[in-house]
mmCIF file of C-alpha atoms in Angstrom:
data_model
loop_
_atom_site.group_PDB
_atom_site.id
_atom_site.type_symbol
_atom_site.label_atom_id
_atom_site.label_comp_id
_atom_site.label_asym_id
_atom_site.label_seq_id
_atom_site.Cartn_x
_atom_site.Cartn_y
_atom_site.Cartn_z
ATOM 1 C CA MET A 1 106.967 91.984 60.222
ATOM 2 C CA ALA A 2 106.416 94.952 57.911
ATOM 3 C CA THR A 3 109.133 97.600 57.545
ATOM 4 C CA LEU A 4 109.272 101.190 56.315
ATOM 5 C CA ARG A 5 110.623 99.834 53.036
ATOM 6 C CA ASP A 6 107.521 97.648 52.596
ATOM 7 C CA ILE A 7 105.253 100.668 53.081
ATOM 8 C CA ALA A 8 107.362 102.753 50.697
ATOM 9 C CA ARG A 9 107.120 100.060 48.039
ATOM 10 C CA GLN A 10 103.325 99.836 48.340
ATOM 11 C CA VAL A 11 102.762 103.610 48.248
ATOM 12 C CA ASP A 12 105.541 104.130 45.651
ATOM 13 C CA VAL A 13 107.472 106.766 47.598
ATOM 14 C CA SER A 14 110.861 106.900 49.292
ATOM 15 C CA VAL A 15 111.559 105.427 52.714
ATOM 16 C CA SER A 16 112.375 108.910 54.057
ATOM 17 C CA THR A 17 108.967 110.176 52.911
ATOM 18 C CA VAL A 18 107.247 107.304 54.742
ATOM 19 C CA SER A 19 109.226 108.111 57.899
ATOM 20 C CA ARG A 20 108.261 111.791 57.722
ATOM 21 C CA ALA A 21 104.600 110.919 57.172
ATOM 22 C CA LEU A 22 104.489 108.541 60.161
ATOM 23 C CA THR A 23 106.189 110.971 62.525
ATOM 24 C CA GLY A 24 103.926 113.921 61.698
ATOM 25 C CA HIS A 25 106.396 115.975 59.670
ATOM 26 C CA PRO A 26 104.629 119.225 58.600
ATOM 27 C CA TYR A 27 105.928 119.165 54.999
ATOM 28 C CA VAL A 28 104.022 116.070 53.922
ATOM 29 C CA ARG A 29 100.821 116.520 51.917
ATOM 30 C CA GLU A 30 97.723 115.314 53.770
ATOM 31 C CA ASP A 31 96.615 113.047 50.940
ATOM 32 C CA LEU A 32 100.041 111.377 50.904
ATOM 33 C CA ARG A 33 100.078 111.070 54.701
ATOM 34 C CA LYS A 34 96.695 109.325 54.540
ATOM 35 C CA ARG A 35 97.950 106.864 51.922
ATOM 36 C CA VAL A 36 101.011 106.058 54.069
ATOM 37 C CA LEU A 37 98.921 105.575 57.216
ATOM 38 C CA ASP A 38 96.443 103.368 55.370
ATOM 39 C CA ALA A 39 99.293 101.231 54.044
ATOM 40 C CA ALA A 40 100.848 100.988 57.523
ATOM 41 C CA ARG A 41 97.567 99.703 58.946
ATOM 42 C CA GLU A 42 97.062 97.291 56.078
ATOM 43 C CA LEU A 43 100.558 95.852 56.484
ATOM 44 C CA ASP A 44 100.251 95.826 60.308
ATOM 45 C CA TYR A 45 103.383 97.956 60.660
ATOM 46 C CA ARG A 46 104.858 98.218 64.185
ATOM 47 C CA PRO A 47 107.532 100.868 64.865
ATOM 48 C CA ASN A 48 110.879 99.732 66.238
ATOM 49 C CA ALA A 49 110.955 101.366 69.677
ATOM 50 C CA LEU A 50 114.665 100.636 70.160
ATOM 51 C CA ALA A 51 115.633 102.283 66.875
ATOM 52 C CA GLN A 52 113.431 105.278 67.640
ATOM 53 C CA GLY A 53 115.012 105.586 71.044
ATOM 54 C CA LEU A 54 118.518 105.577 69.583
ATOM 55 C CA ARG A 55 117.597 108.336 67.154
ATOM 56 C CA ARG A 56 116.119 110.420 69.987
ATOM 57 C CA ASN A 57 118.966 109.586 72.388
ATOM 58 C CA GLN A 58 116.563 107.564 74.551
ATOM 59 C CA SER A 59 116.867 104.050 75.926
ATOM 60 C CA ARG A 60 113.076 103.629 76.250
ATOM 61 C CA THR A 61 113.858 102.137 79.679
ATOM 62 C CA VAL A 62 112.779 103.242 83.150
ATOM 63 C CA GLY A 63 114.735 102.213 86.240
ATOM 64 C CA LEU A 64 113.114 100.978 89.450
ATOM 65 C CA ILE A 65 114.937 100.527 92.767
ATOM 66 C CA VAL A 66 113.088 98.825 95.645
ATOM 67 C CA PRO A 67 114.405 97.631 99.026
ATOM 68 C CA ASP A 68 113.214 94.065 98.362
ATOM 69 C CA ILE A 69 110.761 92.161 96.192
ATOM 70 C CA GLN A 70 109.336 89.942 98.945
ATOM 71 C CA ASN A 71 107.375 92.884 100.337
ATOM 72 C CA VAL A 72 103.858 92.746 98.865
ATOM 73 C CA SER A 73 103.721 96.519 98.360
ATOM 74 C CA HIS A 74 106.968 96.600 96.410
ATOM 75 C CA ALA A 75 106.002 93.601 94.292
ATOM 76 C CA SER A 76 102.575 95.072 93.514
ATOM 77 C CA VAL A 77 103.974 98.479 92.547
ATOM 78 C CA THR A 78 106.558 96.788 90.316
ATOM 79 C CA THR A 79 103.807 94.901 88.490
ATOM 80 C CA VAL A 80 101.646 98.011 88.008
ATOM 81 C CA LEU A 81 104.585 100.142 86.835
ATOM 82 C CA GLN A 82 105.788 97.537 84.377
ATOM 83 C CA GLY A 83 102.339 97.056 82.882
ATOM 84 C CA LEU A 84 101.584 100.734 82.353
ATOM 85 C CA LEU A 85 105.047 101.624 81.068
ATOM 86 C CA GLN A 86 104.906 98.743 78.594
ATOM 87 C CA ARG A 87 101.733 100.187 77.089
ATOM 88 C CA PHE A 88 103.720 103.338 76.281
ATOM 89 C CA GLY A 89 106.656 101.441 74.809
ATOM 90 C CA TYR A 90 109.002 101.581 77.815
ATOM 91 C CA GLY A 91 110.819 98.683 79.457
ATOM 92 C CA LEU A 92 111.591 98.375 83.182
ATOM 93 C CA ALA A 93 115.037 97.758 84.703
ATOM 94 C CA LEU A 94 114.577 96.457 88.268
ATOM 95 C CA TYR A 95 117.234 96.735 90.984
ATOM 96 C CA VAL A 96 117.074 95.754 94.673
ATOM 97 C CA SER A 97 118.836 97.936 97.272
ATOM 98 C CA ASN A 98 118.287 95.732 100.357
ATOM 99 C CA ASN A 99 117.752 99.002 102.276
ATOM 100 C CA ASP A 100 121.507 99.601 102.075
ATOM 101 C CA VAL A 101 122.796 103.066 101.118
ATOM 102 C CA ASP A 102 125.959 101.758 99.420
ATOM 103 C CA THR A 103 123.959 99.228 97.396
ATOM 104 C CA GLU A 104 121.525 101.987 96.439
ATOM 105 C CA ARG A 105 124.421 104.120 95.184
ATOM 106 C CA ARG A 106 125.680 101.230 93.033
ATOM 107 C CA CYS A 107 122.158 100.806 91.640
ATOM 108 C CA PHE A 108 122.205 104.461 90.594
ATOM 109 C CA GLU A 109 125.563 103.942 88.907
ATOM 110 C CA LYS A 110 124.318 100.922 86.958
ATOM 111 C CA LEU A 111 121.196 102.770 85.839
ATOM 112 C CA ARG A 112 123.329 105.725 84.761
ATOM 113 C CA GLU A 113 125.381 103.352 82.612
ATOM 114 C CA GLN A 114 122.156 102.027 81.077
ATOM 115 C CA ARG A 115 121.118 105.617 80.284
ATOM 116 C CA VAL A 116 117.592 105.086 81.588
ATOM 117 C CA ASP A 117 115.066 107.756 80.665
ATOM 118 C CA ALA A 118 113.527 107.972 84.160
ATOM 119 C CA LEU A 119 113.701 106.418 87.609
ATOM 120 C CA ALA A 120 111.241 105.360 90.315
ATOM 121 C CA TYR A 121 112.699 104.291 93.652
ATOM 122 C CA VAL A 122 112.159 103.780 97.370
ATOM 123 C CA PRO A 123 114.895 105.797 99.153
ATOM 124 C CA CYS A 124 117.036 104.063 101.747
ATOM 125 C CA SER A 125 117.557 107.234 103.760
ATOM 126 C CA ARG A 126 117.110 111.004 103.813
ATOM 127 C CA SER A 127 120.742 111.570 102.843
ATOM 128 C CA ARG A 128 120.722 110.885 99.094
ATOM 129 C CA LYS A 129 123.358 113.040 97.407
ATOM 130 C CA TYR A 130 123.334 111.609 93.893
ATOM 131 C CA THR A 131 121.129 112.061 90.844
ATOM 132 C CA LEU A 132 120.849 110.636 87.355
ATOM 133 C CA SER A 133 121.681 112.737 84.323
ATOM 134 C CA THR A 134 122.053 112.187 80.586
ATOM 135 C CA ASP A 135 124.024 114.672 78.489
ATOM 136 C CA GLY A 136 123.783 117.221 81.284
ATOM 137 C CA ARG A 137 120.006 116.831 81.677
ATOM 138 C CA GLN A 138 118.653 115.456 84.951
ATOM 139 C CA VAL A 139 116.606 112.321 84.440
ATOM 140 C CA PRO A 140 113.034 112.536 85.821
ATOM 141 C CA MET A 141 112.744 110.736 89.152
ATOM 142 C CA VAL A 142 109.892 109.858 91.480
ATOM 143 C CA GLU A 143 110.325 108.692 95.067
ATOM 144 C CA LEU A 144 107.862 106.138 96.428
ATOM 145 C CA PHE A 145 106.554 105.369 99.945
ATOM 146 C CA ARG A 146 109.178 107.324 101.922
ATOM 147 C CA PRO A 147 110.551 110.567 100.429
ATOM 148 C CA SER A 148 114.140 111.560 101.109
ATOM 149 C CA GLY A 149 113.102 115.129 101.874
ATOM 150 C CA LEU A 150 114.945 116.617 98.880
ATOM 151 C CA ASN A 151 113.081 118.910 96.505
ATOM 152 C CA ASP A 152 114.431 117.886 93.090
ATOM 153 C CA VAL A 153 112.133 114.878 92.509
ATOM 154 C CA ASP A 154 108.454 114.001 92.374
ATOM 155 C CA THR A 155 107.065 111.956 95.276
ATOM 156 C CA VAL A 156 104.098 109.595 95.584
ATOM 157 C CA ILE A 157 103.325 108.402 99.105
ATOM 158 C CA TYR A 158 100.523 107.107 101.293
ATOM 159 C CA ASP A 159 98.770 109.306 103.823
ATOM 160 C CA ASP A 160 100.737 107.550 106.557
ATOM 161 C CA ASP A 161 99.640 109.966 109.281
ATOM 162 C CA ASN A 162 95.956 109.382 108.622
ATOM 163 C CA GLY A 163 96.389 105.630 108.235
ATOM 164 C CA ALA A 164 98.044 105.218 111.620
ATOM 165 C CA ASP A 165 95.566 107.651 113.168
ATOM 166 C CA LEU A 166 92.623 105.541 111.929
ATOM 167 C CA ALA A 167 94.221 102.314 113.159
ATOM 168 C CA VAL A 168 94.982 103.547 116.671
ATOM 169 C CA SER A 169 91.667 105.415 116.930
ATOM 170 C CA HIS A 170 89.884 102.132 116.168
ATOM 171 C CA LEU A 171 91.691 100.437 119.065
ATOM 172 C CA LEU A 172 91.024 103.336 121.447
ATOM 173 C CA GLU A 173 87.317 103.355 120.537
ATOM 174 C CA MET A 174 87.165 99.652 121.414
ATOM 175 C CA GLY A 175 88.469 100.477 124.898
ATOM 176 C CA HIS A 176 92.162 99.584 124.631
ATOM 177 C CA ARG A 177 94.444 101.592 126.927
ATOM 178 C CA ASN A 178 97.631 99.535 126.602
ATOM 179 C CA ILE A 179 98.570 99.543 122.920
ATOM 180 C CA GLY A 180 101.871 98.269 121.556
ATOM 181 C CA VAL A 181 103.201 99.762 118.319
ATOM 182 C CA VAL A 182 105.729 97.844 116.224
ATOM 183 C CA ALA A 183 107.064 100.682 114.073
ATOM 184 C CA GLY A 184 109.677 100.708 111.320
ATOM 185 C CA PRO A 185 113.289 101.909 111.621
ATOM 186 C CA LYS A 186 113.754 105.370 113.150
ATOM 187 C CA GLY A 187 115.484 106.878 110.096
ATOM 188 C CA TYR A 188 112.580 106.447 107.658
ATOM 189 C CA SER A 189 110.148 109.254 106.943
ATOM 190 C CA SER A 190 107.306 106.713 106.726
ATOM 191 C CA THR A 191 108.070 105.572 110.287
ATOM 192 C CA HIS A 192 108.020 109.162 111.520
ATOM 193 C CA ARG A 193 104.698 109.932 109.849
ATOM 194 C CA ARG A 194 102.979 106.760 111.090
ATOM 195 C CA LEU A 195 104.069 107.414 114.672
ATOM 196 C CA LYS A 196 102.906 111.005 114.328
ATOM 197 C CA GLY A 197 99.469 109.746 113.289
ATOM 198 C CA ALA A 198 99.299 107.221 116.122
ATOM 199 C CA ARG A 199 100.153 109.883 118.702
ATOM 200 C CA ALA A 200 97.630 112.301 117.192
ATOM 201 C CA ALA A 201 94.902 109.702 117.774
ATOM 202 C CA VAL A 202 95.924 109.381 121.431
ATOM 203 C CA GLU A 203 96.016 113.143 121.943
ATOM 204 C CA ARG A 204 92.604 113.639 120.364
ATOM 205 C CA ALA A 205 91.106 110.888 122.565
ATOM 206 C CA SER A 206 92.262 112.721 125.708
ATOM 207 C CA VAL A 207 93.906 109.652 127.196
ATOM 208 C CA PRO A 208 97.400 109.475 128.729
ATOM 209 C CA ALA A 209 100.224 109.461 126.179
ATOM 210 C CA ASP A 210 101.727 106.363 127.805
ATOM 211 C CA VAL A 211 98.888 104.185 126.495
ATOM 212 C CA LEU A 212 101.283 103.681 123.553
ATOM 213 C CA SER A 213 104.394 101.515 123.903
ATOM 214 C CA VAL A 214 106.603 101.896 120.827
ATOM 215 C CA VAL A 215 109.372 99.617 119.576
ATOM 216 C CA HIS A 216 111.301 100.023 116.321
ATOM 217 C CA ALA A 217 112.120 97.155 113.987
ATOM 218 C CA ASP A 218 113.217 96.470 110.425
ATOM 219 C CA TYR A 219 110.382 96.225 107.918
ATOM 220 C CA THR A 220 110.749 92.432 107.790
ATOM 221 C CA PRO A 221 108.908 89.450 109.323
ATOM 222 C CA GLU A 222 111.886 88.822 111.592
ATOM 223 C CA GLY A 223 111.815 92.473 112.622
ATOM 224 C CA GLY A 224 108.126 92.137 113.520
ATOM 225 C CA ARG A 225 108.792 88.960 115.511
ATOM 226 C CA GLU A 226 111.628 90.593 117.462
ATOM 227 C CA GLY A 227 109.635 93.773 117.991
ATOM 228 C CA PHE A 228 106.709 91.797 119.403
ATOM 229 C CA ALA A 229 109.007 89.950 121.795
ATOM 230 C CA GLU A 230 110.446 93.281 122.952
ATOM 231 C CA LEU A 231 106.944 94.594 123.704
ATOM 232 C CA LEU A 232 106.307 91.577 125.927
ATOM 233 C CA ARG A 233 109.591 92.161 127.778
ATOM 234 C CA GLN A 234 108.729 95.787 128.568
ATOM 235 C CA GLY A 235 106.217 94.951 131.313
ATOM 236 C CA ALA A 236 102.444 94.709 131.194
ATOM 237 C CA ARG A 237 101.342 92.770 128.128
ATOM 238 C CA PRO A 238 99.566 95.054 125.600
ATOM 239 C CA THR A 239 95.908 94.339 124.957
ATOM 240 C CA ALA A 240 96.392 95.376 121.314
ATOM 241 C CA VAL A 241 99.230 95.761 118.823
ATOM 242 C CA PHE A 242 99.458 98.032 115.789
ATOM 243 C CA ALA A 243 102.051 96.689 113.332
ATOM 244 C CA ALA A 244 103.063 99.413 110.877
ATOM 245 C CA SER A 245 103.562 97.281 107.732
ATOM 246 C CA SER A 246 102.411 93.956 106.311
ATOM 247 C CA GLN A 247 105.875 92.468 106.872
ATOM 248 C CA LEU A 248 105.737 93.516 110.520
ATOM 249 C CA VAL A 249 102.236 92.040 110.836
ATOM 250 C CA LEU A 250 103.567 88.691 109.640
ATOM 251 C CA GLY A 251 106.267 88.773 112.318
ATOM 252 C CA VAL A 252 103.766 89.757 115.014
ATOM 253 C CA LEU A 253 101.558 86.790 114.062
ATOM 254 C CA VAL A 254 104.549 84.473 114.409
ATOM 255 C CA GLY A 255 105.309 86.039 117.799
ATOM 256 C CA CYS A 256 101.735 85.519 118.972
ATOM 257 C CA ARG A 257 101.939 81.844 118.062
ATOM 258 C CA GLU A 258 105.303 81.424 119.817
ATOM 259 C CA HIS A 259 103.988 83.026 123.025
ATOM 260 C CA ASP A 260 100.558 81.333 122.962
ATOM 261 C CA VAL A 261 98.753 84.651 122.487
ATOM 262 C CA ARG A 262 95.220 84.232 121.098
ATOM 263 C CA ILE A 263 93.938 86.822 118.625
ATOM 264 C CA PRO A 264 91.748 88.672 119.515
ATOM 265 C CA GLY A 265 90.939 86.892 122.802
ATOM 266 C CA ASP A 266 94.246 87.790 124.479
ATOM 267 C CA MET A 267 95.361 90.585 122.152
ATOM 268 C CA SER A 268 93.936 92.495 119.192
ATOM 269 C CA VAL A 269 96.149 92.974 116.129
ATOM 270 C CA ILE A 270 95.766 95.676 113.486
ATOM 271 C CA GLY A 271 98.023 96.235 110.493
ATOM 272 C CA PHE A 272 99.065 98.797 107.907
ATOM 273 C CA GLY A 273 98.528 97.868 104.271
ATOM 274 C CA ASP A 274 96.055 95.259 103.109
ATOM 275 C CA PRO A 275 97.586 92.348 101.166
ATOM 276 C CA VAL A 276 95.259 89.521 100.132
ATOM 277 C CA TRP A 277 96.562 87.181 102.811
ATOM 278 C CA TYR A 278 95.103 89.423 105.555
ATOM 279 C CA GLU A 279 91.691 88.049 104.524
ATOM 280 C CA ILE A 280 92.614 84.368 104.829
ATOM 281 C CA THR A 281 94.454 84.282 108.147
ATOM 282 C CA ASP A 282 92.626 82.982 111.208
ATOM 283 C CA PRO A 283 91.337 85.412 112.250
ATOM 284 C CA PRO A 284 91.382 87.844 109.271
ATOM 285 C CA ILE A 285 93.398 91.000 109.989
ATOM 286 C CA THR A 286 91.889 94.442 110.560
ATOM 287 C CA SER A 287 93.971 96.993 108.654
ATOM 288 C CA TYR A 288 94.435 100.361 107.049
ATOM 289 C CA ALA A 289 94.086 99.515 103.345
ATOM 290 C CA ALA A 290 96.609 101.677 101.517
ATOM 291 C CA PRO A 291 96.063 102.238 97.749
ATOM 292 C CA ILE A 292 98.977 100.203 96.371
ATOM 293 C CA ALA A 293 97.776 99.990 92.752
ATOM 294 C CA GLU A 294 96.929 103.692 92.681
ATOM 295 C CA LEU A 295 100.425 104.533 93.926
ATOM 296 C CA GLY A 296 102.012 102.528 91.101
ATOM 297 C CA MET A 297 99.742 104.026 88.451
ATOM 298 C CA THR A 298 100.317 107.579 89.693
ATOM 299 C CA ALA A 299 104.084 107.105 89.674
ATOM 300 C CA ALA A 300 104.008 105.682 86.137
ATOM 301 C CA GLN A 301 101.812 108.525 84.876
ATOM 302 C CA LEU A 302 104.127 111.122 86.402
ATOM 303 C CA LEU A 303 107.207 109.571 84.807
ATOM 304 C CA ILE A 304 105.563 109.164 81.398
ATOM 305 C CA SER A 305 104.365 112.767 81.397
ATOM 306 C CA ARG A 306 107.875 113.969 82.324
ATOM 307 C CA MET A 307 109.532 111.834 79.631
ATOM 308 C CA GLU A 308 107.000 112.773 76.958
ATOM 309 C CA GLY A 309 107.092 116.464 77.899
ATOM 310 C CA THR A 310 103.356 116.679 78.559
ATOM 311 C CA ARG A 311 103.487 117.424 82.294
ATOM 312 C CA ASP A 312 101.948 120.756 83.268
ATOM 313 C CA GLY A 313 101.936 122.283 86.726
ATOM 314 C CA ALA A 314 104.394 122.695 89.564
ATOM 315 C CA TYR A 315 107.646 120.785 89.711
ATOM 316 C CA PRO A 316 108.210 118.733 91.700
ATOM 317 C CA ALA A 317 104.820 117.101 92.231
ATOM 318 C CA LYS A 318 103.922 115.875 95.727
ATOM 319 C CA VAL A 319 101.123 113.299 95.669
ATOM 320 C CA VAL A 320 99.627 111.902 98.891
ATOM 321 C CA LEU A 321 97.151 109.028 98.488
ATOM 322 C CA SER A 322 94.531 108.139 101.102
ATOM 323 C CA GLY A 323 93.276 104.685 102.028
ATOM 324 C CA HIS A 324 90.569 103.428 104.381
ATOM 325 C CA LEU A 325 90.087 101.242 107.439
ATOM 326 C CA VAL A 326 88.998 97.638 106.891
ATOM 327 C CA VAL A 327 87.585 96.118 110.092
ATOM 328 C CA ARG A 328 87.875 92.338 110.411
ATOM 329 C CA SER A 329 87.829 89.944 113.359
ATOM 330 C CA SER A 330 91.425 90.367 114.613
ATOM 331 C CA THR A 331 90.309 93.311 116.740
ATOM 332 C CA ALA A 332 87.898 93.257 119.684
ATOM 333 C CA GLY A 333 87.498 94.947 123.046
ATOM 334 C CA PRO A 334 90.155 94.256 125.695
#
């Protein structure tokens, strides 16, 4: 691999002159800069990102904290972030919080020790009281999926209200008047927004508010299974269920199998998010397709612009991304 010394030898100048020419130093003659750049291309020179980072007091690393990596949304965002950051010369340090506030705090501490240049993360709660800083400067951060409610970070989220509204409106339009909702934990902003959207659909349809039966569960398959069982224990069996995440959908499907519930003959099922496996279940799952890849790309672009100092406009940025309804055969009239 070519080095600065190799370029200097070919152009017959000092190593420091080559360095100044490559980094755009103003006191380098244009003809000399062109000779250096031509030699760099000819020798296939690649800059040492780690060495550059040390000189600029940067680690060239971005931290990412997610609740788990089994969730399709988290895994997809991780892949998109890593790919885009890599193109700009940044590595990714991944940590898993397990939706635990104490674990999240330890993740922050580890990332502080690593002196990451930026952080993307899914907050565990609305009570975060810690930040990341390097040499007295706060590290750029972006919250994903469920903002903590604090105003010192960028946020990139789905239009949860509209997504849930579309899902429940679809069921109401098909004639359902006994709809179960398996929602996420009460403390999450995403749970609040999705329930708000579901209730807005009911209010707009001018039907009684009690057409919705809501249970709360962890965003896990087991949570979805337990939430479905709780809906059945509450009384009249729902004719349709809206599960507010792909993990909850998986649990609801298990619950339907355990209780001999046919989809959609006995009960319609509609989900939030649209992982590939929704298309290959029997029957395929109707869902609100949230823009997972777009969320990851937007977060990466925000962080890169903050780190590179090219971000214009208000700080912090609040980005809300809209999806669309995908109708498949898991929903039918009651």
